[in-house]
Every structure is written in C-alpha cells, then in structure tokens.
GROMACS .gro file of C-alpha atoms in nm:
model
  272
    1UNK     CA    1   0.000   0.018   0.049
    2UNK     CA    2   0.274   0.649  -0.098
    3UNK     CA    3   0.434   0.924  -0.187
    4UNK     CA    4   0.233   1.137   0.075
    5UNK     CA    5   0.371   1.437   0.216
    6UNK     CA    6   0.472   1.168   0.515
    7UNK     CA    7   0.651   0.939   0.368
    8UNK     CA    8   1.043   0.971   0.340
    9UNK     CA    9   1.127   0.713   0.100
   10UNK     CA   10   1.301   0.823  -0.189
   11UNK     CA   11   1.606   0.689  -0.122
   12UNK     CA   12   1.395   0.339  -0.130
   13UNK     CA   13   1.272   0.373  -0.371
   14UNK     CA   14   1.568   0.509  -0.606
   15UNK     CA   15   1.683   0.114  -0.490
   16UNK     CA   16   1.365  -0.021  -0.546
   17UNK     CA   17   1.352   0.167  -0.952
   18UNK     CA   18   1.698   0.093  -0.994
   19UNK     CA   19   1.708  -0.195  -0.938
   20UNK     CA   20   1.390  -0.390  -0.975
   21UNK     CA   21   1.433  -0.214  -1.367
   22UNK     CA   22   1.765  -0.234  -1.482
   23UNK     CA   23   1.566  -0.489  -1.677
   24UNK     CA   24   1.316  -0.334  -1.856
   25UNK     CA   25   1.270  -0.117  -2.071
   26UNK     CA   26   1.008  -0.014  -2.439
   27UNK     CA   27   0.823  -0.434  -2.446
   28UNK     CA   28   0.630  -0.261  -2.144
   29UNK     CA   29   0.463  -0.012  -2.341
   30UNK     CA   30   0.454  -0.277  -2.652
   31UNK     CA   31   0.128  -0.525  -2.641
   32UNK     CA   32   0.328  -0.779  -2.803
   33UNK     CA   33   0.582  -0.800  -2.546
   34UNK     CA   34   0.600  -0.969  -2.187
   35UNK     CA   35   0.365  -0.751  -1.932
   36UNK     CA   36   0.546  -0.623  -1.684
   37UNK     CA   37   0.429  -0.617  -1.372
   38UNK     CA   38   0.519  -0.403  -1.026
   39UNK     CA   39   0.442  -0.556  -0.720
   40UNK     CA   40   0.499  -0.611  -0.345
   41UNK     CA   41   0.676  -0.979  -0.283
   42UNK     CA   42   0.463  -1.045  -0.054
   43UNK     CA   43   0.135  -1.176  -0.069
   44UNK     CA   44   0.173  -0.969  -0.483
   45UNK     CA   45   0.486  -1.098  -0.618
   46UNK     CA   46   0.380  -1.501  -0.467
   47UNK     CA   47   0.070  -1.488  -0.612
   48UNK     CA   48   0.174  -1.343  -0.965
   49UNK     CA   49   0.465  -1.577  -1.017
   50UNK     CA   50   0.193  -1.858  -0.868
   51UNK     CA   51   0.027  -1.744  -1.244
   52UNK     CA   52   0.297  -1.682  -1.394
   53UNK     CA   53   0.440  -2.062  -1.370
   54UNK     CA   54   0.134  -2.285  -1.328
   55UNK     CA   55  -0.098  -2.047  -1.533
   56UNK     CA   56  -0.006  -1.751  -1.772
   57UNK     CA   57   0.168  -2.013  -2.102
   58UNK     CA   58  -0.144  -2.186  -2.091
   59UNK     CA   59  -0.288  -1.855  -2.218
   60UNK     CA   60  -0.080  -1.763  -2.418
   61UNK     CA   61   0.050  -1.448  -2.210
   62UNK     CA   62   0.416  -1.346  -2.116
   63UNK     CA   63   0.424  -1.293  -1.765
   64UNK     CA   64   0.752  -1.099  -1.568
   65UNK     CA   65   0.752  -1.034  -1.222
   66UNK     CA   66   1.004  -0.706  -1.071
   67UNK     CA   67   0.922  -0.694  -0.691
   68UNK     CA   68   0.975  -0.335  -0.545
   69UNK     CA   69   0.913  -0.229  -0.150
   70UNK     CA   70   0.813   0.080  -0.159
   71UNK     CA   71   0.459   0.160  -0.188
   72UNK     CA   72   0.569   0.488  -0.483
   73UNK     CA   73   0.775   0.299  -0.718
   74UNK     CA   74   0.578   0.046  -0.815
   75UNK     CA   75   0.329   0.413  -0.957
   76UNK     CA   76   0.577   0.579  -1.092
   77UNK     CA   77   0.685   0.341  -1.315
   78UNK     CA   78   0.318   0.239  -1.406
   79UNK     CA   79   0.266   0.623  -1.463
   80UNK     CA   80   0.615   0.667  -1.653
   81UNK     CA   81   0.577   0.326  -1.861
   82UNK     CA   82   0.850   0.108  -1.723
   83UNK     CA   83   0.681  -0.136  -1.645
   84UNK     CA   84   0.266  -0.237  -1.722
   85UNK     CA   85   0.048  -0.286  -1.545
   86UNK     CA   86   0.125  -0.278  -1.100
   87UNK     CA   87  -0.005  -0.496  -0.794
   88UNK     CA   88   0.020  -0.379  -0.457
   89UNK     CA   89  -0.258  -0.140  -0.337
   90UNK     CA   90  -0.617  -0.038  -0.288
   91UNK     CA   91  -0.876   0.207  -0.379
   92UNK     CA   92  -0.832   0.451  -0.062
   93UNK     CA   93  -0.404   0.450  -0.133
   94UNK     CA   94  -0.487   0.477  -0.524
   95UNK     CA   95  -0.711   0.796  -0.473
   96UNK     CA   96  -0.457   0.932  -0.238
   97UNK     CA   97  -0.147   0.902  -0.497
   98UNK     CA   98  -0.311   1.003  -0.755
   99UNK     CA   99  -0.472   1.343  -0.640
  100UNK     CA  100  -0.111   1.387  -0.463
  101UNK     CA  101   0.076   1.363  -0.751
  102UNK     CA  102  -0.115   1.400  -1.076
  103UNK     CA  103  -0.131   1.027  -1.170
  104UNK     CA  104  -0.397   0.821  -1.374
  105UNK     CA  105  -0.378   0.490  -1.263
  106UNK     CA  106  -0.698   0.274  -1.284
  107UNK     CA  107  -0.778  -0.032  -1.068
  108UNK     CA  108  -0.849  -0.324  -1.303
  109UNK     CA  109  -1.003  -0.594  -1.083
  110UNK     CA  110  -0.951  -0.663  -0.734
  111UNK     CA  111  -0.779  -0.994  -0.632
  112UNK     CA  112  -0.778  -1.004  -0.221
  113UNK     CA  113  -0.769  -0.812   0.122
  114UNK     CA  114  -0.501  -0.868   0.332
  115UNK     CA  115  -0.639  -0.722   0.668
  116UNK     CA  116  -0.450  -0.451   0.906
  117UNK     CA  117  -0.407  -0.602   1.272
  118UNK     CA  118  -0.266  -0.496   1.569
  119UNK     CA  119   0.068  -0.727   1.748
  120UNK     CA  120   0.240  -0.699   2.017
  121UNK     CA  121   0.510  -0.853   2.180
  122UNK     CA  122   0.426  -0.753   2.484
  123UNK     CA  123   0.121  -0.852   2.577
  124UNK     CA  124  -0.171  -1.038   2.441
  125UNK     CA  125  -0.506  -0.865   2.442
  126UNK     CA  126  -0.489  -0.475   2.315
  127UNK     CA  127  -0.664  -0.482   2.670
  128UNK     CA  128  -0.460  -0.556   2.856
  129UNK     CA  129  -0.176  -0.199   2.698
  130UNK     CA  130  -0.121   0.014   2.961
  131UNK     CA  131  -0.208   0.320   3.057
  132UNK     CA  132   0.092   0.524   2.828
  133UNK     CA  133   0.151   0.280   2.654
  134UNK     CA  134   0.387   0.400   2.245
  135UNK     CA  135   0.091   0.202   1.933
  136UNK     CA  136   0.356   0.207   1.628
  137UNK     CA  137   0.125   0.315   1.295
  138UNK     CA  138   0.201   0.383   0.948
  139UNK     CA  139   0.259   0.735   0.903
  140UNK     CA  140   0.123   0.758   0.517
  141UNK     CA  141  -0.200   0.919   0.423
  142UNK     CA  142  -0.453   0.662   0.336
  143UNK     CA  143  -0.273   0.349   0.599
  144UNK     CA  144  -0.219   0.562   0.924
  145UNK     CA  145  -0.615   0.658   0.889
  146UNK     CA  146  -0.706   0.318   0.830
  147UNK     CA  147  -0.469   0.156   1.089
  148UNK     CA  148  -0.669   0.444   1.344
  149UNK     CA  149  -0.947   0.313   1.248
  150UNK     CA  150  -0.871  -0.035   1.307
  151UNK     CA  151  -0.852   0.102   1.691
  152UNK     CA  152  -1.172   0.289   1.722
  153UNK     CA  153  -1.375   0.012   1.577
  154UNK     CA  154  -1.193  -0.152   1.867
  155UNK     CA  155  -1.234   0.064   2.121
  156UNK     CA  156  -0.946   0.163   2.196
  157UNK     CA  157  -0.957   0.558   2.080
  158UNK     CA  158  -1.293   0.778   2.012
  159UNK     CA  159  -1.242   0.968   1.665
  160UNK     CA  160  -1.417   1.279   1.567
  161UNK     CA  161  -1.721   1.162   1.355
  162UNK     CA  162  -1.707   1.196   0.986
  163UNK     CA  163  -1.357   1.223   0.983
  164UNK     CA  164  -1.201   0.965   0.642
  165UNK     CA  165  -0.855   0.816   0.483
  166UNK     CA  166  -0.735   1.150   0.672
  167UNK     CA  167  -0.752   1.024   0.987
  168UNK     CA  168  -0.448   1.143   1.203
  169UNK     CA  169  -0.364   1.124   1.592
  170UNK     CA  170  -0.550   1.496   1.581
  171UNK     CA  171  -0.837   1.405   1.539
  172UNK     CA  172  -0.870   1.149   1.870
  173UNK     CA  173  -1.161   1.285   2.060
  174UNK     CA  174  -1.119   1.039   2.376
  175UNK     CA  175  -0.851   0.788   2.428
  176UNK     CA  176  -0.886   0.631   2.727
  177UNK     CA  177  -0.539   0.440   2.814
  178UNK     CA  178  -0.365   0.803   2.663
  179UNK     CA  179  -0.186   0.555   2.424
  180UNK     CA  180   0.083   0.751   2.270
  181UNK     CA  181   0.159   0.675   1.896
  182UNK     CA  182   0.492   0.667   1.640
  183UNK     CA  183   0.468   0.714   1.276
  184UNK     CA  184   0.656   0.495   1.053
  185UNK     CA  185   0.682   0.383   0.731
  186UNK     CA  186   0.483   0.135   0.676
  187UNK     CA  187   0.719  -0.116   0.651
  188UNK     CA  188   0.916  -0.054   0.969
  189UNK     CA  189   0.655  -0.141   1.130
  190UNK     CA  190   0.615  -0.449   1.212
  191UNK     CA  191   0.953  -0.433   1.264
  192UNK     CA  192   0.921  -0.207   1.528
  193UNK     CA  193   0.789  -0.472   1.774
  194UNK     CA  194   1.066  -0.467   1.971
  195UNK     CA  195   1.079  -0.129   2.070
  196UNK     CA  196   0.648  -0.032   2.158
  197UNK     CA  197   0.453  -0.188   2.350
  198UNK     CA  198   0.252  -0.280   2.006
  199UNK     CA  199   0.181  -0.196   1.600
  200UNK     CA  200  -0.104  -0.201   1.363
  201UNK     CA  201   0.129  -0.363   1.063
  202UNK     CA  202   0.026  -0.404   0.722
  203UNK     CA  203  -0.056  -0.774   0.623
  204UNK     CA  204   0.189  -0.823   0.352
  205UNK     CA  205   0.442  -0.701   0.598
  206UNK     CA  206   0.305  -0.895   0.859
  207UNK     CA  207   0.312  -1.226   0.646
  208UNK     CA  208   0.682  -1.042   0.571
  209UNK     CA  209   0.807  -1.050   0.929
  210UNK     CA  210   0.648  -1.435   0.991
  211UNK     CA  211   0.355  -1.286   1.176
  212UNK     CA  212   0.043  -1.462   1.137
  213UNK     CA  213  -0.231  -1.231   1.109
  214UNK     CA  214  -0.507  -1.539   1.162
  215UNK     CA  215  -0.325  -1.606   1.510
  216UNK     CA  216  -0.123  -1.379   1.609
  217UNK     CA  217  -0.233  -1.011   1.537
  218UNK     CA  218  -0.497  -0.923   1.876
  219UNK     CA  219  -0.732  -0.721   1.650
  220UNK     CA  220  -0.766  -0.775   1.237
  221UNK     CA  221  -1.000  -0.575   1.027
  222UNK     CA  222  -1.361  -0.676   0.986
  223UNK     CA  223  -1.348  -0.824   0.523
  224UNK     CA  224  -1.657  -0.750   0.538
  225UNK     CA  225  -1.735  -0.408   0.324
  226UNK     CA  226  -1.428  -0.377   0.314
  227UNK     CA  227  -1.293  -0.078   0.053
  228UNK     CA  228  -0.985  -0.203   0.082
  229UNK     CA  229  -0.910  -0.513  -0.127
  230UNK     CA  230  -0.540  -0.519  -0.324
  231UNK     CA  231  -0.617  -0.492  -0.656
  232UNK     CA  232  -0.465  -0.528  -1.044
  233UNK     CA  233  -0.379  -0.158  -1.194
  234UNK     CA  234  -0.216   0.036  -1.510
  235UNK     CA  235  -0.223   0.401  -1.654
  236UNK     CA  236  -0.568   0.503  -1.845
  237UNK     CA  237  -0.594   0.400  -2.141
  238UNK     CA  238  -0.383   0.035  -2.058
  239UNK     CA  239  -0.711  -0.150  -1.929
  240UNK     CA  240  -0.802  -0.275  -2.264
  241UNK     CA  241  -0.452  -0.416  -2.285
  242UNK     CA  242  -0.498  -0.804  -2.382
  243UNK     CA  243  -0.221  -0.873  -2.188
  244UNK     CA  244  -0.399  -0.688  -1.877
  245UNK     CA  245  -0.750  -0.837  -1.980
  246UNK     CA  246  -0.561  -1.211  -1.965
  247UNK     CA  247  -0.352  -1.179  -1.643
  248UNK     CA  248  -0.716  -1.043  -1.523
  249UNK     CA  249  -0.906  -1.342  -1.590
  250UNK     CA  250  -0.604  -1.556  -1.421
  251UNK     CA  251  -0.646  -1.369  -1.117
  252UNK     CA  252  -0.971  -1.410  -1.046
  253UNK     CA  253  -0.969  -1.791  -1.096
  254UNK     CA  254  -1.036  -2.078  -0.960
  255UNK     CA  255  -0.705  -2.212  -0.887
  256UNK     CA  256  -0.554  -1.885  -0.857
  257UNK     CA  257  -0.847  -1.869  -0.518
  258UNK     CA  258  -0.700  -2.207  -0.415
  259UNK     CA  259  -0.352  -2.086  -0.410
  260UNK     CA  260  -0.502  -1.818  -0.183
  261UNK     CA  261  -0.643  -2.031   0.093
  262UNK     CA  262  -0.390  -2.285   0.092
  263UNK     CA  263  -0.113  -2.098   0.088
  264UNK     CA  264  -0.206  -1.773   0.369
  265UNK     CA  265  -0.512  -2.034   0.558
  266UNK     CA  266  -0.744  -1.692   0.665
  267UNK     CA  267  -0.389  -1.440   0.660
  268UNK     CA  268  -0.511  -1.284   0.321
  269UNK     CA  269  -0.846  -1.341   0.201
  270UNK     CA  270  -0.928  -1.322  -0.190
  271UNK     CA  271  -1.182  -1.103  -0.325
  272UNK     CA  272  -1.388  -1.257  -0.582
   0.00000   0.00000   0.00000
C-alpha cells in the first residue's frame, strides 16, 4: 500500500527503481511484448509468480514480475511506462496517490484483502495495553487513517465524527488509555515491535515478518464491506491491453482462489 507528505522513501524508491527496472524497457509499452508487473513481494509477487508458473503459458501470456519493497515506485513506474501494470495497493491509497502526484492510474480487477492488524510482543490482548502505551502506526495518509479506524472500531480510541481516509492522531477525541503514537513507514512497523508496546501492521508486511494475521493479531480488520481490497492497476487507457485482460482473468480464477486459501490460511482473503 506512497509519495505523501509524510513519506520519506526517496532513497528506497530510487534503489528499488534502479534494481527493479534495470531489465525493463520499451517492451512494457508494447502489447506484443511481455507484460511486466510491479508488485510487493508478499503476497502480491507470490500470487503473480503462481500465475506465471502455472497458468500464464496456457493463456499465451508472457508475464514478468518485478518486486518492490516500497509503496511509491510501483505507481511511478506504471505511470512512466517502465512497467505495464502493478499489483500492491487499495482504492483509498490509489485515490490519494493520484490526487497528490497528478497520476492517472486506475484499478482493473480486485484480487484479495490483507487484513490490517494490531500486534504486540508485550501483551496478549489489546485490553492489556497499559496507560501511556506506545503504538506504532503507518505514517502514510491512507494507512494511518486505516490504522486509527481499526483502533476505534475496537474501542481503544474514538475518532472525530465523519473523519475519513485522512484521519491523523489529531482527530482522536477520546483516548482512555492515553495511548501515544509513533508514526513510521509501513514497512518499519513490524520491525518496531521490540521497541513499542504494539504496532498496527499491514497484512503484507506482517506475513513477510513471519506474523500470522489470523492467529497473531490482537485485533484484525473485518473483511465485511471492506474497501481495502488489493487490485491489479494500470495507467488509464491501458485497461483494454489484451495482456492485462488475460492477467485479470487469471488472477480471479478458481486456481488462484485455491492457491490463496491454501498458502495463506486466512491471513490473505480472496476478494472474488
């Protein structure tokens, strides 16, 4: 799930761009060449590589997967044509990114949900957090709001009525445990667990850190009516690229649904 005012990933993004795009070129812009897709390593690239290794050849799709560890470069690379598509984000995040960066990236098909969760190495239940406990939360606009809404939905804080996807700690109206918030890049939140009392972690980063959201999270987002499903996305105008259509079909196939269910055991949920 970010080139927002709070993100400081320039060095990371530049490194990812150098390493990840060295093999990319004009082919990504040609509908006759391979379809190069930028993706977060887990679970997005794993799902794409399952498609590449098991389904793509039969559909006549030449699929190449490029992994990125940040939430900025996949969109900038899609916008400038270095890659043909990306798979790593949700709609509130994309809307925010497009607005702030003047990009015109659009969703193609929603594939899965990674439930956001609260984790801790120090307590077993959210209610056990002590007064004044420090909670790490993602520092990008959308995921920070998402984290705060998760805490509010579970009674740890109360947010200002009507606050949306730009909520920050300043929008907290009640904080009975006097929680303190440490704002970090999303990728850093699981690494902070030894230094804070708890952390709200995106599903993909939780899995990469050997956390099992369905078992380890103190509280976890509900999939019901959840707007944060992750999707395949392209630059506007490329939705009808035959390669993109083939990949969209494969990503929402029964085979991929079974792969998600078997591999992630409820930590990643198919959205189709």
